[in-house]
CSV table of C-alpha atoms and ligand atoms in Angstrom, one decimal:
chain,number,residue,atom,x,y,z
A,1,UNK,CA,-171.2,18.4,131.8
A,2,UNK,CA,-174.5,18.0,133.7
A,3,UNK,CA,-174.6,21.8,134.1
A,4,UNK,CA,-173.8,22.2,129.9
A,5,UNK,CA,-176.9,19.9,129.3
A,6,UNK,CA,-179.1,22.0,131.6
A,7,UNK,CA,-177.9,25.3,130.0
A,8,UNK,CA,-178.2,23.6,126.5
A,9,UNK,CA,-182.0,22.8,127.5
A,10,UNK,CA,-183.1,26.2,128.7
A,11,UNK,CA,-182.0,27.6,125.4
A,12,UNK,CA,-183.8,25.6,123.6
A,13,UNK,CA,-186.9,26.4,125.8
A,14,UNK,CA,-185.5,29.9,125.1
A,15,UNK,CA,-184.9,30.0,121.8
A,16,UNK,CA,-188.5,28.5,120.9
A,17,UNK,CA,-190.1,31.0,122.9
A,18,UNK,CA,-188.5,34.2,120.7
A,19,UNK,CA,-189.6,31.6,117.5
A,20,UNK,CA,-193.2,31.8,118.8
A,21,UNK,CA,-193.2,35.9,119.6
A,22,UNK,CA,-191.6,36.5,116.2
A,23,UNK,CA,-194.4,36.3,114.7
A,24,UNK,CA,-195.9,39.4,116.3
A,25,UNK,CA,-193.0,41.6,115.0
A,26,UNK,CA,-194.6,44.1,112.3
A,27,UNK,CA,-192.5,44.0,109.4
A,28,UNK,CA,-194.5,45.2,106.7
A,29,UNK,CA,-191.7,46.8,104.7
A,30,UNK,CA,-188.6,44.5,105.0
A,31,UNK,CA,-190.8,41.5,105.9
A,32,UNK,CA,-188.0,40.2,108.5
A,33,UNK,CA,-189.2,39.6,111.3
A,34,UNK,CA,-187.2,39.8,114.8
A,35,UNK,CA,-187.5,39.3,118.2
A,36,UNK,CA,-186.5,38.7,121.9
A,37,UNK,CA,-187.1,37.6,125.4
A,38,UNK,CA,-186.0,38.7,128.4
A,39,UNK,CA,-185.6,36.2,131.0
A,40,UNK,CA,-186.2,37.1,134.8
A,41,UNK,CA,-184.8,36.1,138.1
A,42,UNK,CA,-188.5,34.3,138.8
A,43,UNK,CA,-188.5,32.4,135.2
A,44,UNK,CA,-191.1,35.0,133.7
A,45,UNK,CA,-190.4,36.7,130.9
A,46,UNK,CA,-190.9,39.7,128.8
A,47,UNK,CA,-191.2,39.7,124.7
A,48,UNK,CA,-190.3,41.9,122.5
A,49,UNK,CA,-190.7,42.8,118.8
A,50,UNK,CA,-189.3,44.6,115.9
A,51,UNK,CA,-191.8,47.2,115.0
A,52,UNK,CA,-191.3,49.0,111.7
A,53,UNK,CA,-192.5,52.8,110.6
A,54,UNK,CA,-193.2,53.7,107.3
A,55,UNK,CA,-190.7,56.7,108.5
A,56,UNK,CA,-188.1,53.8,108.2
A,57,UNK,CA,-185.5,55.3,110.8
A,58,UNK,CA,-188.1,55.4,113.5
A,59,UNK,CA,-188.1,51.5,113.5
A,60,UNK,CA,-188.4,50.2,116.9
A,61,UNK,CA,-185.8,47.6,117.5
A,62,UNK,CA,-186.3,44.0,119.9
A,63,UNK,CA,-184.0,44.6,121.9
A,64,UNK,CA,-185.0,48.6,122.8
A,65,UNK,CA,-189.1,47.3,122.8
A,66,UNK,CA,-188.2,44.7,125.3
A,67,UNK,CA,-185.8,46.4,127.8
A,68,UNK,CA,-188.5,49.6,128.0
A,69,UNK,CA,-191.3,47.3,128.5
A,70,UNK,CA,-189.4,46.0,131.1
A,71,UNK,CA,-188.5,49.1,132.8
A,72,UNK,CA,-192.7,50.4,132.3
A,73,UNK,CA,-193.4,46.9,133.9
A,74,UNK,CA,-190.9,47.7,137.2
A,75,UNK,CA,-189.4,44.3,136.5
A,76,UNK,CA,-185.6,45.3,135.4
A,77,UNK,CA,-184.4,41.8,137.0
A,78,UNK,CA,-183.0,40.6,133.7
A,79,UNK,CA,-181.0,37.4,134.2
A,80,UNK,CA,-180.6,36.7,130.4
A,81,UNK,CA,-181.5,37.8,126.6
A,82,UNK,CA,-182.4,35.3,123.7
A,83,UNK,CA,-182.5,36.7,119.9
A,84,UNK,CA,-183.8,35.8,117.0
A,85,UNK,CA,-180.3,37.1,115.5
A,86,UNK,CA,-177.3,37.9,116.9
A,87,UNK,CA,-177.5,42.0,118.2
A,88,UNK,CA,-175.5,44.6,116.7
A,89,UNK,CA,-172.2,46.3,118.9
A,90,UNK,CA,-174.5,49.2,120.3
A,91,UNK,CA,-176.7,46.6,122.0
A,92,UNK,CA,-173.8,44.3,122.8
A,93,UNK,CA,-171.9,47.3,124.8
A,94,UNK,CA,-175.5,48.1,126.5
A,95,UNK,CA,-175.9,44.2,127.5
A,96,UNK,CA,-172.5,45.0,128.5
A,97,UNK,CA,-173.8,47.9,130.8
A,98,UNK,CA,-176.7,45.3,132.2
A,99,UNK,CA,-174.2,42.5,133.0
A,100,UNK,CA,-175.0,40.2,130.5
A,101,UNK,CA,-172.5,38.7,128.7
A,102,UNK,CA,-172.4,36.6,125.8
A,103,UNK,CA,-172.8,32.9,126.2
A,104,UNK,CA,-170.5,30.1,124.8
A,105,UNK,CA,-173.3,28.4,123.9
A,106,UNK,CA,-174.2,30.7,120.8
A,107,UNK,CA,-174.4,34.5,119.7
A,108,UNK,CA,-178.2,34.8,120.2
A,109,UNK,CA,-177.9,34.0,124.0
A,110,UNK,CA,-176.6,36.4,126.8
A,111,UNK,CA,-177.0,36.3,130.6
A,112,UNK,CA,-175.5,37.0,134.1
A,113,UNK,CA,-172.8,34.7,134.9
A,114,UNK,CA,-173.4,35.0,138.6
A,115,UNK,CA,-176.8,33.6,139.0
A,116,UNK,CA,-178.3,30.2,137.9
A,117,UNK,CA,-180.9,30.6,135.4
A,118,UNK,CA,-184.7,29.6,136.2
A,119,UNK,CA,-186.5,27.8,134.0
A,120,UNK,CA,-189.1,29.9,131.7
A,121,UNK,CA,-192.3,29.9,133.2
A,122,UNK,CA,-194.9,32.4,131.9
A,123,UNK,CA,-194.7,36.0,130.5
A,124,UNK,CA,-195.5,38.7,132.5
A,125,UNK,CA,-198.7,40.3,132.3
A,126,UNK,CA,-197.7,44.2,131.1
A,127,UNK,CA,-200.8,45.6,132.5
A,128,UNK,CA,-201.2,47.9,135.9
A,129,UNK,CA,-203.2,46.3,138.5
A,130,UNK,CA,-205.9,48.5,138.3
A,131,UNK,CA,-209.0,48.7,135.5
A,132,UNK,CA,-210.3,52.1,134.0
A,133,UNK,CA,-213.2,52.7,133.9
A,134,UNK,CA,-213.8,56.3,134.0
A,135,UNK,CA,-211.4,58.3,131.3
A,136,UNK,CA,-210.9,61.3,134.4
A,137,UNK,CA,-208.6,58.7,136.4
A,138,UNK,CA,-206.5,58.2,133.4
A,139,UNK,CA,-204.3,60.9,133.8
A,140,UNK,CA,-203.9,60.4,137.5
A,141,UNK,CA,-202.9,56.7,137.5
A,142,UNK,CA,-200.4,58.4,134.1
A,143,UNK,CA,-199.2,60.6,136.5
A,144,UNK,CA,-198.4,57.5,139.3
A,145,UNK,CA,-196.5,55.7,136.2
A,146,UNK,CA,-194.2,58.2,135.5
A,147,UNK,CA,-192.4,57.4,138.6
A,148,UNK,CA,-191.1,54.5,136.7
A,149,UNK,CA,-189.4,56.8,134.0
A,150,UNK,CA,-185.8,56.1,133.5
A,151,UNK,CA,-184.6,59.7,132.8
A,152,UNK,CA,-181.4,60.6,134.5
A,153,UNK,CA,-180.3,63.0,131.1
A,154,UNK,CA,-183.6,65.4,130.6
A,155,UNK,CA,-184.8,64.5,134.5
A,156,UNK,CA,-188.2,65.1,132.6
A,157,UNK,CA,-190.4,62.0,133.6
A,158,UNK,CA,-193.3,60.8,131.4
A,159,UNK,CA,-196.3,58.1,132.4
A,160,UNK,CA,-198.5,57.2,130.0
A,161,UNK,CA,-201.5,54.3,129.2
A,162,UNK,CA,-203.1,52.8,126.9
A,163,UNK,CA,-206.6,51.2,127.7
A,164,UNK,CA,-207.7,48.6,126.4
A,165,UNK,CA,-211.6,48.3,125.5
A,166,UNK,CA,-211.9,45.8,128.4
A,167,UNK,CA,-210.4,48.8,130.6
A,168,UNK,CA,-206.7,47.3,131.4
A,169,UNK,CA,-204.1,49.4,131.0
A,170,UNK,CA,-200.5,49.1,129.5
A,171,UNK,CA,-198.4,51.4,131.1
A,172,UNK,CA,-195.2,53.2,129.2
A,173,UNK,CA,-192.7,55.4,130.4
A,174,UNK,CA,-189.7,57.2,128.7
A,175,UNK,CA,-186.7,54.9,129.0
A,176,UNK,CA,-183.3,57.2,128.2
A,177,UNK,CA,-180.1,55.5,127.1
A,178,UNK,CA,-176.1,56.8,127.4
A,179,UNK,CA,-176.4,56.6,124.0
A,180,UNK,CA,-179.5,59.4,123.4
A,181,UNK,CA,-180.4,58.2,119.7
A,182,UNK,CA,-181.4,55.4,121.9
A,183,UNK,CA,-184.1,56.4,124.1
A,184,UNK,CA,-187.8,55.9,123.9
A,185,UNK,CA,-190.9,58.6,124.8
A,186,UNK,CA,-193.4,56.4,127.1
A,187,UNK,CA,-195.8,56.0,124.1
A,188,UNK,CA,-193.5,54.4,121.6
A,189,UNK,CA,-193.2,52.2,124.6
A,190,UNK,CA,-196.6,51.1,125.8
A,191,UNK,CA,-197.4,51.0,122.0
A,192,UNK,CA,-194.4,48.3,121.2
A,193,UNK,CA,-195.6,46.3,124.5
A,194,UNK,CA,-198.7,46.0,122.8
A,195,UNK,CA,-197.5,44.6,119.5
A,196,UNK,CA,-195.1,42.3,121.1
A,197,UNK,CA,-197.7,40.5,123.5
A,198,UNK,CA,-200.2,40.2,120.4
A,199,UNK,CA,-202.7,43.3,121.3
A,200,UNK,CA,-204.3,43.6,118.0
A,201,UNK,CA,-204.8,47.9,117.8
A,202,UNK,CA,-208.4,47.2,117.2
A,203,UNK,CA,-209.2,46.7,121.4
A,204,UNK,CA,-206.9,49.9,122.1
A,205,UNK,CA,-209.4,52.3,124.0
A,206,UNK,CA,-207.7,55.8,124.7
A,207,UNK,CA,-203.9,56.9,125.1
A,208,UNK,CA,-203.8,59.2,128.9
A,209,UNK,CA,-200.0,60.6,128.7
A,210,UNK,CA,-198.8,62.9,132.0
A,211,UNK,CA,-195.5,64.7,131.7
A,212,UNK,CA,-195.2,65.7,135.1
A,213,UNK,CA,-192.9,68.7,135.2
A,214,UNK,CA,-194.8,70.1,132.1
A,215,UNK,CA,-198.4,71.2,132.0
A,216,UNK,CA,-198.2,71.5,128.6
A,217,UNK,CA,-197.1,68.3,127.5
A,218,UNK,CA,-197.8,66.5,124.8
A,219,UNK,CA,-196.6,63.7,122.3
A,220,UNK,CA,-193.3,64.4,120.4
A,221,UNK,CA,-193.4,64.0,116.2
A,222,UNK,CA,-192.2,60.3,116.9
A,223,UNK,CA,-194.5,59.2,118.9
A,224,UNK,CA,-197.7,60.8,116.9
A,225,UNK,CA,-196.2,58.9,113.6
A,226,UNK,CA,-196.1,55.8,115.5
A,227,UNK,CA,-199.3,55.9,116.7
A,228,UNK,CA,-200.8,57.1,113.3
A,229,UNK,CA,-199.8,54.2,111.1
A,230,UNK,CA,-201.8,51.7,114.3
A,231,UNK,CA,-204.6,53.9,115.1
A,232,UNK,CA,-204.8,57.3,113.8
A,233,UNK,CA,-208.4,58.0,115.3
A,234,UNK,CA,-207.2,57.0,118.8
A,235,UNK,CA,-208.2,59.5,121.6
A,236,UNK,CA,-205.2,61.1,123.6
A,237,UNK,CA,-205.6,62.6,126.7
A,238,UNK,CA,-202.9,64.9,128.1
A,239,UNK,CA,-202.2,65.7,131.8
A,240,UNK,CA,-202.9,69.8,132.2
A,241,UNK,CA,-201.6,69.7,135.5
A,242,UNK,CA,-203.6,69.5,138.9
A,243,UNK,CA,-205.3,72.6,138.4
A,244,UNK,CA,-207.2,72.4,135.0
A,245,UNK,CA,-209.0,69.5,133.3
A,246,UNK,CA,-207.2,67.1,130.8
A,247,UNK,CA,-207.2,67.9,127.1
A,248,UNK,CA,-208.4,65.3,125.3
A,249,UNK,CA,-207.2,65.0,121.2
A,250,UNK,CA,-207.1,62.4,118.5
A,251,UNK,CA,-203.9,61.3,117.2
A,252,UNK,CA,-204.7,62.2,113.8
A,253,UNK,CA,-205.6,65.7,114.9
A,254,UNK,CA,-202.4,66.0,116.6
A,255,UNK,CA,-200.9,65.0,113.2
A,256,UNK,CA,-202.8,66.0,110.2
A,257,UNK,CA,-201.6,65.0,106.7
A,258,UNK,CA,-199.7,62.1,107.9
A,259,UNK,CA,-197.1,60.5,106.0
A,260,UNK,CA,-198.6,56.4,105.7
A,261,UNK,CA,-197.6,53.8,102.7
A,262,UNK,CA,-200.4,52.2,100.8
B,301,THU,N1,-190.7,62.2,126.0
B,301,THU,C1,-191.7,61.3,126.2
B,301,THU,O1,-191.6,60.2,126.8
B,301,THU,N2,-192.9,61.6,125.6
B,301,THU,C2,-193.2,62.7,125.0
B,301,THU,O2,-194.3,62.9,124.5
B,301,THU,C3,-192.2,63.8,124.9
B,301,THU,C4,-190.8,63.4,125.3
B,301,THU,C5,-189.4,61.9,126.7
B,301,THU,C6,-188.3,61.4,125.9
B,301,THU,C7,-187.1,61.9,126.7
B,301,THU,O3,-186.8,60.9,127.6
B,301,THU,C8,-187.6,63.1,127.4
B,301,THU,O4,-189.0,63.1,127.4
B,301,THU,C9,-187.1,64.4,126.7
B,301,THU,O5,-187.3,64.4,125.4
């Protein structure tokens, strides 16, 4: 009984939590906003948003903005989910996957059953330790990042940042899922961090993106849509490989014409 109440409590604490991040989601077009948060084994916690596209079916879901923030962040000790609505069966099987199984206590809240749950404590900072400061070291620490790709299906890691105009960086890597219509390129991924904890795009700086095992990488049609309807006149780097400089663009030269409502 004791052990009810306490569980009973934390979602509340939960479950308030995804009510205050909800209102970062960007919903322009249905105007229904949705979130979650990712609890972890130390009580901090990772939020995550629904982030709409003009280009409707390249909507960015909680769950999928969360989990690859996670995985960009190294911090993949997930001990329980909270949602602002009850997931649909793809993400239940893929809780599934992660060990977290639905609650009795409601169909918004899913967790380990092995491990006691800490009590929330406070989010987790999704920057890299470091500042930039000079645009060349961009794609180096891009390059470090991309060792946190999950990519066991292409085995083609990405890193990427995004500065901030105070010099931290976000870091985003690809995140690949069983299910392929559910992975994410790295900067889909730094970009939904960004949205979920509130960075307005106004303070975002420069994009550096490294795809290590290609010297002539560069953002997929996705990605430069994405990053069009925040910040079209945002300057992207791109990793050239050890021995030639970076090639620095604009996401609105990388995608002229771009399709945008209103
Ligand atoms: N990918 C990115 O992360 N960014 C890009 O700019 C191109 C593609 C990822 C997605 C997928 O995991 C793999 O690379 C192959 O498409």
């Amino acid at each position: 009984m004791i052990h009810e109440m306490a569980v009973t409590d934390l979602q509340e604490q939960l479950r308030k939590l995804v009510r205050d991040v909800k209102s970062r989601a960007y919903v322009p077009y249905s105007k229904r906003p949705e979130a979650v948060v990712l609890l972890l084994s130390d009580g901090a916690w990772i939020p995550g948003v629904r982030v709409e596209s003009a280009s409707f079916s390249l909507t960015i879901p909680p769950f999928q903005n969360a989990w690859t923030t996670a995985v960009a962040l190294n911090r993949r000790d997930i001990v329980a989910v909270v949602f602002s609505k009850p997931p649909d069966s793809g993400t239940r099987a893929f809780l599934e996957d992660l060990e977290l199984s639905l609650s009795a206590q409601g169909a918004d809240l899913f967790a380990k059953q092995s491990v006691a749950l800490p009590v929330p404590d406070a989010p987790v900072m999704p920057f890299l330790s470091e500042r930039l400061t000079v645009s060349h070291q961009g794609v180096l620490l891009a390059r470090e990042v991309a060792a946190r790709a999950l990519a066991p299906y292409s085995r083609f890691p990405v890193g990427c940042l995004l500065q901030l105009e105070d010099g931290r960086c976000i870091p985003g890597v690809n995140v690949e899922h069983p299910d392929w219509t559910r992975t994410l390129c790295a900067e889909r991924n730094a970009l939904g961090t960004a949205i979920s904890y509130g960075i307005a795009p106004s303070v975002w700086q420069a994009m550096f993106l490294s795809c290590v095992s290609d010297t002539r990488g560069t953002p997929c049609g996705a990605c430069r849509q994405l990053l069009a309807e925040h910040r079209p006149d945002l300057p992207v780097w791109m990793d050239r490989g050890l021995e030639n400089p970076p090639v620095l663009s604009r996401v609105d030269y990388l995608l002229p014409g771009f399709f945008m409502l209103q």
